[in-house]
Coordinates of C-alpha atoms and ligand atoms in Angstrom, one line a residue:
Chain A
M1 CA -197.7 11.8 -39.6
N2 CA -199.3 13.9 -42.3
P3 CA -201.3 12.2 -45.0
I4 CA -199.8 13.1 -48.4
I5 CA -201.9 10.9 -50.7
T6 CA -205.5 9.9 -49.9
A7 CA -207.8 7.8 -52.0
R8 CA -211.5 7.7 -51.2
S9 CA -213.7 5.1 -52.9
L10 CA -211.4 5.3 -55.9
V11 CA -212.8 3.5 -59.0
K12 CA -211.3 2.9 -62.5
K13 CA -213.4 1.1 -65.1
Y14 CA -212.2 0.0 -68.5
D15 CA -215.4 -0.6 -70.5
G16 CA -217.1 -2.8 -67.9
L17 CA -213.9 -4.2 -66.3
S18 CA -213.3 -2.7 -62.8
A19 CA -209.5 -2.4 -62.8
V20 CA -209.7 -0.5 -59.5
D21 CA -212.8 -1.2 -57.5
H22 CA -213.8 1.3 -54.7
I23 CA -210.4 1.5 -53.0
D24 CA -209.5 3.6 -49.9
F25 CA -206.0 4.2 -48.7
T26 CA -203.9 6.9 -47.1
I27 CA -200.2 7.3 -47.6
H28 CA -198.2 9.3 -45.0
E29 CA -195.4 11.7 -45.6
G30 CA -192.0 10.1 -45.6
E31 CA -193.1 6.5 -45.6
V32 CA -192.4 3.8 -48.1
F33 CA -195.8 2.4 -49.2
G34 CA -196.2 -0.8 -51.2
F35 CA -198.9 -2.1 -53.5
L36 CA -198.7 -5.9 -53.9
G37 CA -200.9 -8.2 -55.9
P38 CA -200.9 -10.7 -58.8
N39 CA -200.7 -9.6 -62.5
G40 CA -203.8 -7.5 -63.4
A41 CA -204.6 -6.7 -59.7
G42 CA -204.8 -3.0 -60.6
K43 CA -201.5 -1.8 -59.2
T44 CA -200.3 0.1 -62.3
T45 CA -203.7 1.6 -62.7
I46 CA -203.5 3.1 -59.3
M47 CA -200.0 4.5 -60.0
K48 CA -201.3 6.0 -63.3
M49 CA -204.2 7.6 -61.5
I50 CA -201.7 9.2 -59.0
Y51 CA -199.6 10.6 -61.8
C52 CA -202.6 11.8 -63.7
Y53 CA -202.2 9.6 -66.7
V54 CA -205.5 7.7 -66.1
P55 CA -208.5 9.8 -65.0
P56 CA -210.5 8.0 -62.2
T57 CA -214.0 6.9 -63.1
A58 CA -215.2 7.8 -59.7
G59 CA -214.0 8.6 -56.2
Q60 CA -211.5 11.1 -55.0
L61 CA -207.7 11.1 -55.1
L62 CA -205.7 13.9 -53.4
V63 CA -202.0 14.2 -53.8
N64 CA -200.4 16.7 -51.5
G65 CA -203.8 18.3 -51.1
L66 CA -204.4 18.7 -54.8
N67 CA -207.1 16.9 -56.7
V68 CA -205.6 14.8 -59.6
V69 CA -208.5 15.7 -61.9
K70 CA -208.5 19.4 -61.3
S71 CA -204.7 20.2 -60.8
P72 CA -202.7 17.7 -62.8
R73 CA -199.8 20.0 -63.5
G74 CA -199.4 20.8 -59.8
V75 CA -199.5 17.1 -58.9
K76 CA -197.1 16.1 -61.6
A77 CA -194.6 18.8 -60.6
I78 CA -193.9 17.2 -57.2
L79 CA -193.8 13.6 -58.5
G80 CA -191.0 11.5 -59.7
V81 CA -192.4 8.7 -61.9
V82 CA -190.7 5.4 -62.8
P83 CA -193.2 3.6 -65.0
Q84 CA -193.5 -0.1 -65.4
E85 CA -193.0 0.2 -69.1
D86 CA -189.8 1.6 -70.6
S87 CA -190.5 5.1 -71.8
L88 CA -186.9 6.3 -72.3
D89 CA -186.4 8.5 -75.3
P90 CA -184.6 6.3 -77.9
D91 CA -183.6 9.2 -80.0
L92 CA -181.4 10.6 -77.2
T93 CA -178.4 9.5 -75.3
V94 CA -178.4 8.5 -71.6
Y95 CA -177.4 12.0 -70.5
G96 CA -179.7 13.6 -73.2
N97 CA -182.6 11.8 -71.7
L98 CA -182.0 13.3 -68.3
I99 CA -181.4 16.8 -69.6
T100 CA -184.5 16.7 -71.9
Y101 CA -186.6 15.4 -69.0
S102 CA -185.3 18.2 -66.7
R103 CA -186.6 20.7 -69.2
Y104 CA -190.1 19.3 -69.0
H105 CA -189.8 20.0 -65.2
E106 CA -188.2 23.4 -65.8
V107 CA -185.1 22.6 -63.8
P108 CA -182.6 25.5 -64.5
G109 CA -179.8 24.5 -66.9
A110 CA -176.8 24.5 -64.7
E111 CA -178.7 22.8 -61.9
A112 CA -180.0 20.1 -64.3
R113 CA -176.5 19.3 -65.6
E114 CA -175.2 19.0 -62.0
R115 CA -178.1 16.7 -61.0
A116 CA -177.9 14.6 -64.2
N117 CA -174.2 13.9 -63.5
R118 CA -174.9 13.1 -59.8
L119 CA -177.8 10.8 -60.7
L120 CA -175.7 8.9 -63.3
E121 CA -173.1 8.5 -60.6
M122 CA -175.7 7.3 -58.1
M123 CA -177.1 4.7 -60.5
S124 CA -173.6 3.6 -61.7
L125 CA -174.3 4.8 -65.2
T126 CA -171.6 7.4 -65.6
E127 CA -169.7 5.2 -68.1
K128 CA -172.8 5.0 -70.3
R129 CA -173.3 8.8 -70.3
N130 CA -173.1 9.2 -74.1
V131 CA -174.5 5.9 -75.1
I132 CA -177.9 5.8 -77.0
I133 CA -180.7 4.0 -75.2
E134 CA -180.8 1.1 -77.7
N135 CA -177.3 0.1 -76.5
L136 CA -178.2 -0.2 -72.8
S137 CA -179.0 -3.5 -71.2
G138 CA -182.5 -4.0 -69.7
G139 CA -181.3 -3.4 -66.1
M140 CA -179.4 -0.3 -67.1
K141 CA -182.6 1.1 -68.7
R142 CA -184.5 0.5 -65.4
R143 CA -181.7 2.3 -63.5
L144 CA -181.8 5.2 -65.9
L145 CA -185.6 5.4 -65.5
I146 CA -185.1 5.7 -61.7
A147 CA -182.5 8.4 -62.3
R148 CA -184.9 10.2 -64.6
G149 CA -187.6 10.0 -62.0
L150 CA -185.4 11.9 -59.6
I151 CA -184.3 14.7 -61.9
N152 CA -186.9 17.1 -60.5
N153 CA -186.1 16.4 -56.8
P154 CA -189.6 15.0 -56.3
I155 CA -191.5 15.1 -53.0
I156 CA -193.1 11.8 -53.9
L157 CA -191.4 9.0 -55.8
I158 CA -193.6 6.5 -57.7
L159 CA -191.9 3.3 -58.6
D160 CA -193.9 0.7 -60.6
E161 CA -191.8 -2.4 -60.4
P162 CA -188.5 -0.7 -60.1
T163 CA -186.3 -3.7 -59.8
T164 CA -187.9 -6.1 -62.3
G165 CA -185.1 -7.3 -64.6
L166 CA -182.2 -6.1 -62.3
D167 CA -179.3 -8.4 -61.4
P168 CA -178.8 -9.0 -57.6
Q169 CA -176.1 -6.3 -57.4
A170 CA -178.2 -3.7 -59.1
R171 CA -181.2 -4.6 -57.0
H172 CA -179.2 -4.1 -53.8
L173 CA -177.8 -0.9 -55.2
V174 CA -181.4 0.3 -55.8
W175 CA -182.5 -0.8 -52.4
S176 CA -179.8 1.1 -50.7
K177 CA -180.4 4.2 -52.7
L178 CA -184.1 4.0 -51.9
K179 CA -183.3 3.8 -48.2
E180 CA -181.2 6.9 -48.5
L181 CA -184.0 8.7 -50.3
K182 CA -186.4 7.7 -47.6
N183 CA -184.0 8.9 -45.0
S184 CA -183.9 12.3 -46.8
G185 CA -187.6 12.5 -46.2
I186 CA -189.1 11.7 -49.6
T187 CA -192.3 9.6 -49.8
I188 CA -191.9 6.4 -51.8
I189 CA -194.7 4.5 -53.4
L190 CA -193.8 1.1 -54.8
T191 CA -195.3 -1.8 -56.6
T192 CA -193.3 -5.1 -56.7
H193 CA -193.6 -8.8 -57.2
Y194 CA -190.6 -9.4 -55.0
M195 CA -191.7 -10.1 -51.5
E196 CA -188.2 -9.7 -50.1
E197 CA -188.1 -6.2 -51.6
A198 CA -191.5 -5.3 -50.1
D199 CA -190.4 -6.8 -46.8
R200 CA -187.1 -4.8 -46.7
L201 CA -188.4 -1.5 -48.0
C202 CA -192.1 -1.0 -47.1
D203 CA -193.2 0.6 -43.9
R204 CA -196.7 -0.3 -44.8
L205 CA -198.3 -2.1 -47.8
V206 CA -201.6 -3.2 -49.2
M207 CA -202.3 -6.6 -50.8
M208 CA -204.7 -6.4 -53.6
N209 CA -206.5 -8.6 -56.1
N210 CA -209.1 -7.9 -58.8
G211 CA -209.0 -4.2 -58.1
K212 CA -209.8 -4.6 -54.4
I213 CA -207.6 -4.3 -51.3
L214 CA -207.5 -7.6 -49.4
D215 CA -205.6 -6.4 -46.4
K216 CA -203.2 -3.7 -45.3
G217 CA -200.5 -3.2 -42.7
S218 CA -196.8 -3.4 -42.0
P219 CA -195.0 -6.5 -43.4
V220 CA -194.4 -7.9 -39.9
D221 CA -198.0 -7.3 -38.8
L222 CA -199.4 -9.0 -41.9
V223 CA -197.2 -12.0 -41.5
R224 CA -198.1 -12.3 -37.8
R225 CA -201.8 -11.9 -38.3
H226 CA -202.2 -14.3 -41.3
I227 CA -199.5 -16.9 -40.9
G228 CA -197.9 -16.9 -37.5
K229 CA -194.2 -17.5 -36.9
E230 CA -193.1 -20.5 -39.0
V231 CA -194.0 -22.6 -41.9
L232 CA -193.6 -26.3 -42.6
E233 CA -193.4 -27.3 -46.3
V234 CA -193.7 -30.7 -47.8
D235 CA -194.1 -32.1 -51.3
Y236 CA -197.7 -32.4 -52.5
V237 CA -198.7 -35.9 -53.6
D238 CA -202.4 -35.9 -53.7
D239 CA -205.4 -34.6 -51.8
A240 CA -205.5 -37.7 -49.6
L241 CA -202.1 -36.7 -48.2
V242 CA -203.4 -33.2 -47.3
G243 CA -206.3 -34.9 -45.6
E244 CA -204.0 -37.1 -43.6
I245 CA -201.9 -34.1 -42.4
R246 CA -205.1 -32.4 -41.4
T247 CA -206.3 -35.4 -39.4
A248 CA -202.9 -35.7 -37.7
L249 CA -202.8 -32.0 -36.6
G250 CA -206.4 -31.2 -35.9
D251 CA -208.3 -28.0 -36.8
K252 CA -206.0 -25.5 -35.1
F253 CA -203.6 -25.3 -38.0
T254 CA -204.1 -23.7 -41.4
I255 CA -203.0 -26.1 -44.1
D256 CA -202.8 -24.9 -47.7
H257 CA -201.5 -26.2 -50.9
Y258 CA -200.3 -24.2 -54.0
G259 CA -198.7 -25.9 -56.9
D260 CA -196.5 -28.9 -55.8
R261 CA -196.1 -27.9 -52.2
V262 CA -198.2 -28.2 -49.0
Y263 CA -197.8 -25.5 -46.4
V264 CA -198.6 -25.8 -42.7
F265 CA -198.6 -22.5 -40.8
T266 CA -197.5 -22.9 -37.2
D267 CA -195.7 -21.4 -34.3
S268 CA -193.0 -24.1 -34.4
A269 CA -192.3 -25.9 -37.6
H270 CA -190.0 -28.3 -35.9
E271 CA -192.5 -29.4 -33.3
T272 CA -195.2 -29.8 -36.0
A273 CA -192.9 -31.8 -38.2
S274 CA -192.3 -34.3 -35.3
R275 CA -196.1 -34.8 -35.1
L276 CA -196.1 -35.8 -38.7
Q277 CA -193.2 -38.2 -38.7
H278 CA -195.4 -41.3 -39.1
L279 CA -196.5 -40.0 -42.6
N280 CA -193.0 -40.4 -44.1
L281 CA -193.3 -37.0 -45.8
K282 CA -191.0 -36.1 -48.7
A283 CA -188.8 -33.0 -48.9
V284 CA -189.8 -31.5 -45.6
S285 CA -188.5 -28.1 -44.9
E286 CA -188.9 -25.8 -41.9
R287 CA -188.6 -22.1 -42.2
K288 CA -189.7 -18.7 -40.9
A289 CA -193.1 -17.3 -42.1
S290 CA -192.7 -14.6 -44.8
L291 CA -194.7 -12.1 -46.7
E292 CA -194.8 -14.5 -49.6
D293 CA -196.9 -16.8 -47.5
V294 CA -199.4 -14.0 -46.8
F295 CA -199.4 -13.2 -50.5
L296 CA -200.2 -16.7 -51.5
M297 CA -202.7 -17.2 -48.8
L298 CA -204.6 -14.0 -49.7
T299 CA -204.4 -14.3 -53.5
G300 CA -203.2 -17.8 -54.1
R301 CA -206.4 -19.5 -54.8
T302 CA -207.3 -17.3 -57.7
L303 CA -203.9 -18.1 -59.2
V304 CA -204.5 -21.8 -59.0
D305 CA -208.0 -21.4 -60.6
Chain B
M1 CA -208.3 22.6 -66.9
N2 CA -211.4 23.8 -68.6
N3 CA -213.1 20.9 -70.4
L4 CA -215.0 23.1 -72.8
N5 CA -212.1 25.0 -74.1
P6 CA -209.7 22.7 -75.8
Y7 CA -207.0 25.3 -76.0
S8 CA -206.8 25.8 -72.3
G9 CA -204.4 22.8 -71.8
V10 CA -201.7 24.5 -74.0
S11 CA -198.9 26.3 -72.2
H12 CA -195.3 27.6 -72.8
R13 CA -194.2 24.0 -72.0
S14 CA -194.9 23.1 -75.6
F15 CA -191.7 24.8 -76.4
Y16 CA -189.8 22.2 -74.4
V17 CA -191.3 19.5 -76.6
F18 CA -190.3 21.5 -79.6
L19 CA -186.7 21.8 -78.2
R20 CA -186.6 18.0 -77.8
H21 CA -187.4 17.5 -81.4
Y22 CA -184.9 20.2 -82.4
D23 CA -182.1 18.4 -80.4
V24 CA -182.9 15.2 -82.1
F25 CA -182.9 16.9 -85.5
M26 CA -179.5 18.6 -84.9
K27 CA -178.0 15.2 -84.2
T28 CA -178.9 14.1 -87.8
L29 CA -178.3 17.4 -89.4
S30 CA -175.9 16.2 -92.0
T31 CA -178.3 13.7 -93.5
S32 CA -181.4 15.9 -93.3
L33 CA -180.0 19.0 -95.0
I34 CA -179.4 17.7 -98.6
P35 CA -182.7 16.2 -99.7
P36 CA -184.7 19.4 -99.2
F37 CA -182.5 21.0 -101.9
L38 CA -182.5 18.0 -104.3
D39 CA -186.3 17.3 -104.3
P40 CA -187.4 20.7 -105.7
L41 CA -184.5 20.7 -108.1
F42 CA -185.7 17.5 -109.7
Y43 CA -189.3 18.8 -109.8
L44 CA -188.2 22.1 -111.4
L45 CA -186.1 20.3 -114.0
G46 CA -188.6 17.5 -114.7
M47 CA -191.9 19.2 -114.4
G48 CA -190.9 22.8 -115.0
Y49 CA -188.5 22.7 -117.8
G50 CA -189.2 19.2 -119.2
L51 CA -193.0 19.1 -119.2
G52 CA -193.2 22.9 -119.2
S53 CA -191.6 23.1 -122.6
M54 CA -194.7 21.6 -124.1
V55 CA -197.2 23.8 -122.1
S56 CA -198.3 27.3 -123.2
P57 CA -197.9 30.2 -120.7
I58 CA -200.5 30.3 -117.9
K59 CA -201.9 33.8 -116.8
G60 CA -198.8 35.4 -118.4
M61 CA -196.4 33.1 -116.6
T62 CA -194.2 30.4 -118.2
Y63 CA -195.0 27.0 -116.8
V64 CA -191.9 26.8 -114.7
E65 CA -192.7 30.3 -113.3
F66 CA -196.2 29.0 -112.6
I67 CA -195.1 25.9 -110.6
A68 CA -192.1 27.4 -108.8
P69 CA -194.0 29.1 -105.9
A70 CA -196.4 26.1 -105.8
L71 CA -193.4 23.9 -105.0
V72 CA -192.7 26.1 -101.9
A73 CA -196.4 25.9 -101.0
S74 CA -196.5 22.1 -101.3
V75 CA -193.8 21.6 -98.7
I76 CA -195.7 23.9 -96.3
M77 CA -198.2 21.1 -96.5
T78 CA -196.1 17.9 -96.8
A79 CA -193.5 18.7 -94.1
P80 CA -195.9 19.0 -91.2
F81 CA -198.2 16.3 -92.6
F82 CA -195.3 13.9 -92.5
E83 CA -194.0 15.0 -89.1
C84 CA -197.4 14.9 -87.4
T85 CA -198.5 11.6 -88.9
V86 CA -195.5 9.3 -89.1
G87 CA -193.3 11.2 -86.6
S88 CA -195.9 11.7 -84.0
F89 CA -197.4 8.3 -84.3
V90 CA -194.0 6.6 -83.8
R91 CA -193.4 8.7 -80.7
M92 CA -196.8 8.2 -79.3
H93 CA -197.2 4.5 -80.1
F94 CA -193.8 2.8 -80.4
Q95 CA -191.4 5.0 -78.4
K96 CA -193.8 6.0 -75.6
T97 CA -192.3 9.5 -75.7
F98 CA -195.7 11.0 -75.2
D99 CA -196.2 8.9 -72.0
A100 CA -192.8 10.1 -70.7
M101 CA -193.6 13.7 -71.4
I102 CA -197.1 13.8 -69.9
A103 CA -195.9 12.2 -66.6
T104 CA -194.3 15.7 -66.1
P105 CA -196.0 19.1 -65.9
V106 CA -196.1 18.9 -69.7
S107 CA -199.8 18.3 -70.8
I108 CA -200.9 16.3 -73.8
E109 CA -201.9 19.6 -75.3
D110 CA -198.4 20.8 -74.9
V111 CA -197.1 17.6 -76.6
V112 CA -199.5 18.1 -79.6
T113 CA -198.5 21.7 -79.9
G114 CA -194.8 21.0 -79.7
D115 CA -195.2 18.5 -82.5
I116 CA -197.1 21.0 -84.6
L117 CA -194.4 23.7 -84.0
Y118 CA -191.8 21.2 -85.0
G119 CA -193.7 20.3 -88.2
A120 CA -193.8 24.0 -89.0
G121 CA -190.0 24.2 -88.3
R122 CA -189.4 21.5 -90.9
A123 CA -191.6 23.4 -93.4
L124 CA -189.5 26.5 -92.8
L125 CA -186.3 24.6 -93.5
Q126 CA -187.6 22.9 -96.6
G127 CA -189.4 25.9 -97.9
T128 CA -186.3 28.0 -97.5
A129 CA -184.3 25.4 -99.4
I130 CA -186.8 25.5 -102.3
F131 CA -186.8 29.3 -102.2
I132 CA -183.1 29.3 -102.6
V133 CA -183.3 26.9 -105.6
I134 CA -186.0 28.9 -107.4
M135 CA -184.1 32.1 -106.7
F136 CA -181.1 30.5 -108.2
F137 CA -183.1 29.8 -111.4
G138 CA -184.3 33.4 -111.5
L139 CA -187.9 32.4 -110.8
V140 CA -188.4 34.8 -107.9
K141 CA -190.1 37.9 -109.4
S142 CA -190.3 40.4 -106.5
P143 CA -188.4 41.2 -103.3
L144 CA -191.7 40.8 -101.5
A145 CA -191.4 37.1 -102.2
L146 CA -189.0 37.0 -99.2
F147 CA -192.1 37.0 -97.1
I148 CA -192.8 33.5 -98.2
I149 CA -190.0 32.3 -95.9
P150 CA -191.5 33.3 -92.5
L151 CA -194.9 32.3 -93.9
C152 CA -193.6 28.8 -94.5
F153 CA -193.6 28.5 -90.7
V154 CA -196.8 30.3 -90.0
L155 CA -198.9 28.6 -92.7
A156 CA -197.5 25.2 -91.8
L157 CA -199.1 25.7 -88.3
A158 CA -202.4 25.1 -90.0
Y159 CA -201.4 21.8 -91.5
G160 CA -199.9 20.1 -88.4
P161 CA -203.3 20.0 -86.7
I162 CA -205.0 18.2 -89.6
A163 CA -202.3 15.5 -89.6
M164 CA -202.5 15.3 -85.7
L165 CA -206.3 14.9 -85.9
Y166 CA -205.9 12.0 -88.3
T167 CA -203.1 10.5 -86.1
S168 CA -205.4 10.6 -83.1
F169 CA -207.7 8.2 -84.8
I170 CA -205.4 5.5 -86.2
P171 CA -204.7 2.3 -84.4
A172 CA -201.6 1.3 -86.4
I173 CA -198.9 3.0 -88.5
N174 CA -200.0 1.5 -91.8
Y175 CA -203.2 3.6 -91.7
V176 CA -200.9 6.6 -92.5
D177 CA -200.9 5.3 -96.1
Y178 CA -204.6 6.3 -96.4
F179 CA -203.7 9.8 -95.4
F180 CA -201.0 10.0 -98.0
T181 CA -203.2 8.6 -100.7
L182 CA -206.6 10.3 -99.9
I183 CA -205.5 13.6 -98.5
I184 CA -202.0 14.5 -99.6
T185 CA -202.0 13.2 -103.2
P186 CA -205.3 14.8 -104.3
M187 CA -204.3 18.2 -102.7
F188 CA -200.9 18.0 -104.2
L189 CA -202.3 17.4 -107.7
F190 CA -205.6 19.3 -107.7
A191 CA -205.2 22.4 -105.5
G192 CA -204.0 24.6 -108.3
T193 CA -200.4 23.5 -107.9
F194 CA -199.6 22.1 -111.4
F195 CA -202.5 23.6 -113.3
P196 CA -205.1 26.3 -112.5
I197 CA -208.2 24.9 -110.8
E198 CA -210.3 26.5 -113.6
Q199 CA -209.3 23.5 -115.7
L200 CA -211.4 21.3 -113.4
P201 CA -215.2 20.7 -113.7
I202 CA -217.2 23.2 -111.6
W203 CA -218.0 20.8 -108.8
A204 CA -214.3 19.9 -108.5
Q205 CA -213.4 23.5 -108.4
K206 CA -215.7 24.0 -105.4
V207 CA -214.0 21.1 -103.7
A208 CA -210.6 22.4 -104.5
W209 CA -211.5 25.8 -103.0
F210 CA -211.9 24.1 -99.6
M211 CA -208.4 22.6 -99.8
P212 CA -206.0 24.5 -97.6
L213 CA -203.2 24.0 -100.2
Y214 CA -205.2 25.9 -102.8
H215 CA -205.0 29.0 -100.5
T216 CA -201.4 28.4 -99.6
V217 CA -200.5 28.2 -103.3
N218 CA -202.4 31.4 -104.0
I219 CA -200.5 33.2 -101.3
A220 CA -197.1 31.9 -102.6
R221 CA -197.9 32.9 -106.1
D222 CA -199.2 36.3 -105.2
L223 CA -196.1 37.1 -103.0
N224 CA -193.8 35.8 -105.7
V225 CA -195.0 38.5 -108.1
G226 CA -195.2 41.1 -105.3
N227 CA -199.0 41.2 -105.0
F228 CA -199.2 41.7 -101.3
A229 CA -202.8 42.9 -101.3
G230 CA -204.0 39.6 -102.9
I231 CA -203.1 37.3 -100.0
W232 CA -205.4 38.4 -97.2
D233 CA -208.6 36.5 -98.1
D234 CA -206.4 33.3 -98.4
M235 CA -204.6 34.1 -95.1
L236 CA -208.0 34.5 -93.4
W237 CA -209.0 31.1 -94.7
M238 CA -205.8 29.5 -93.5
V239 CA -206.2 31.0 -90.0
V240 CA -209.8 29.7 -89.6
C241 CA -208.9 26.3 -90.9
G242 CA -205.8 26.1 -88.6
L243 CA -207.7 27.1 -85.5
F244 CA -210.6 24.8 -86.3
F245 CA -208.4 21.7 -86.8
Y246 CA -206.1 22.7 -83.9
A247 CA -209.0 22.6 -81.5
L248 CA -210.2 19.3 -82.8
A249 CA -206.7 17.8 -82.7
L250 CA -206.2 18.9 -79.1
W251 CA -209.6 17.5 -78.0
R252 CA -209.1 14.2 -79.8
M253 CA -205.6 13.6 -78.5
R254 CA -206.7 14.2 -75.0
K255 CA -209.4 11.7 -75.5
R256 CA -207.1 9.1 -76.9
M257 CA -204.2 9.5 -74.4
L258 CA -206.1 10.0 -71.1
K259 CA -208.6 7.2 -71.1
Ligands
LIG401 N1 -205.8 0.8 -71.1 C1 -206.5 -0.3 -70.7 N2 -207.6 -0.7 -71.3 C2 -208.3 -1.7 -70.9 N3 -208.0 -2.5 -69.8 C3 -206.9 -2.1 -69.1 C4 -206.1 -1.0 -69.5 N4 -205.1 -0.9 -68.6 C5 -205.2 -1.9 -67.8 N5 -206.3 -2.7 -68.0 C6 -206.8 -3.8 -67.2 O1 -206.9 -3.4 -65.9 C7 -206.5 -4.5 -65.0 C8 -205.5 -4.0 -64.1 O2 -204.3 -3.7 -64.8 P1 -203.0 -3.2 -64.1 O3 -202.0 -2.8 -65.2 O4 -203.3 -2.1 -63.2 O5 -202.5 -4.4 -63.3 P2 -201.1 -4.6 -62.4 O6 -201.6 -4.9 -61.0 O7 -200.2 -3.5 -62.6 O8 -200.5 -5.9 -63.1 P3 -199.0 -6.3 -63.3 O9 -198.5 -6.9 -62.1 O10 -199.1 -7.4 -64.4 O11 -198.2 -5.1 -63.7 C9 -206.1 -5.6 -65.9 O12 -207.2 -6.5 -66.0 C10 -205.8 -5.0 -67.2 O13 -206.1 -5.8 -68.3
LIG402 MG1 -198.4 -3.2 -63.3

């Protein structure tokens, strides 16, 4: 597996605030790589450094062997960029957006028209071809942004929250298209707040907070290392209840509480629940451990603060 | 990219930015074609024939002959000034069009240059419209005056950067008002457009000499009477002014956009 993006001790400071704080990561050719973390973690800042919109304060960032500071044009030529913020051209139609964008990438005219039509088809936007951007729904805009990001046949596709605001059908559509793209060999970098999305799509991901990477690995690996197999959830009443659960189970279990729920991480939720029967717990639920549990465990406390 | 040479970020890709603006313009063609003809017509009638009937000839020209070429010159200034302040700021700040463009091999310098080219295109269109109007009134005095038309484009290239530089500093659209009031209005009135600068006090004449519009008006007036030899010192001034502000605008916009 060849590394296609490498960051070494990457730093981005905005007058004093470290948005990205000495980060290292390597993304391999052909993989789907995710960046997860709460609002303000620094995900978008990393994306922007990769597509040469934000210059790093320090450290090194290589994309396909090119330094983002020294060769921005070369880097941007091989990237498809789907930004978090809508940057569609409101003065043009749906089709006009794709054609105009293809010119920035110097895609030859006939080829660009063919690709534009194919991408509209792929994103189920053919009917909206001649509509101006203002008259698209939020989800259609996001799909058009994805189509626009593919107009130059990128080697690396950067998706900053690609499915935020999409309805379930559209989200599944995007997921299946991304899987196809991955199978065709393209490298995909993704940020998301949907754990299910990260779980389904990402080969590897990093969890970050406050500009730092907390942990990295495959979704399965992260869940196994941090949580185990299953989770028992009960309603939070007060800290005394958490104490009672702890007393009943002993030190071997990790018990956490975020918001109005208490979580017990275990290998068998059912067996653990039976050991807590005497407490008359409310709204008990037993389920499989998920990436969301890892996310909350690693970043949860700061959210509660 | 060479950090010491602000021009080094400019490439042929600025033409794609220009093309984008051209496409948008063509969509609204029917509404954008009429005003450029009506505006100068009203000025000619009101200022030239109305006010001019009370004014004695200036340097051997009737008043309307005096202001006709200055009207062409004034849009060489106002068209790119408008485009590269309001137009560019809206695209940069509200529409995020700049962001979209510079996520491709197009550089911020290409975007700035494309906007300046388009501003010059608008000046060409509006200048030509005025030229047709004054020709219709018999106010064009020499066939050499036709050179004013391509020069509308060329000279406007010196104004776009001034507006771009201003745009690179402002945090909100309403700051454009200051540009109109403090830059456009004084130039429009005092750069020898509606009366010779010799009417001004000496200090003000010196200030007026530094206004690009003063030199643009000189060029337009000289060409209108066929005095080709008279334009070169003013041309030189326009080129120097243009290159100077172009470099500053490129440098400032890069600083603003890539933080
Ligand atoms: N241009 C800027 N100037 C100053 N601070 C900035 C700028 N852009 C981002 N920041 C700060 O950098 C930090 C990281 O922001 P970033 O947009 O990378 O977060 P994120 O992980 O993408 O969050 P979200 O999930 O909300 O999109 C935040 O504290 C943000 O306020
Ligand atoms: Mg973000």
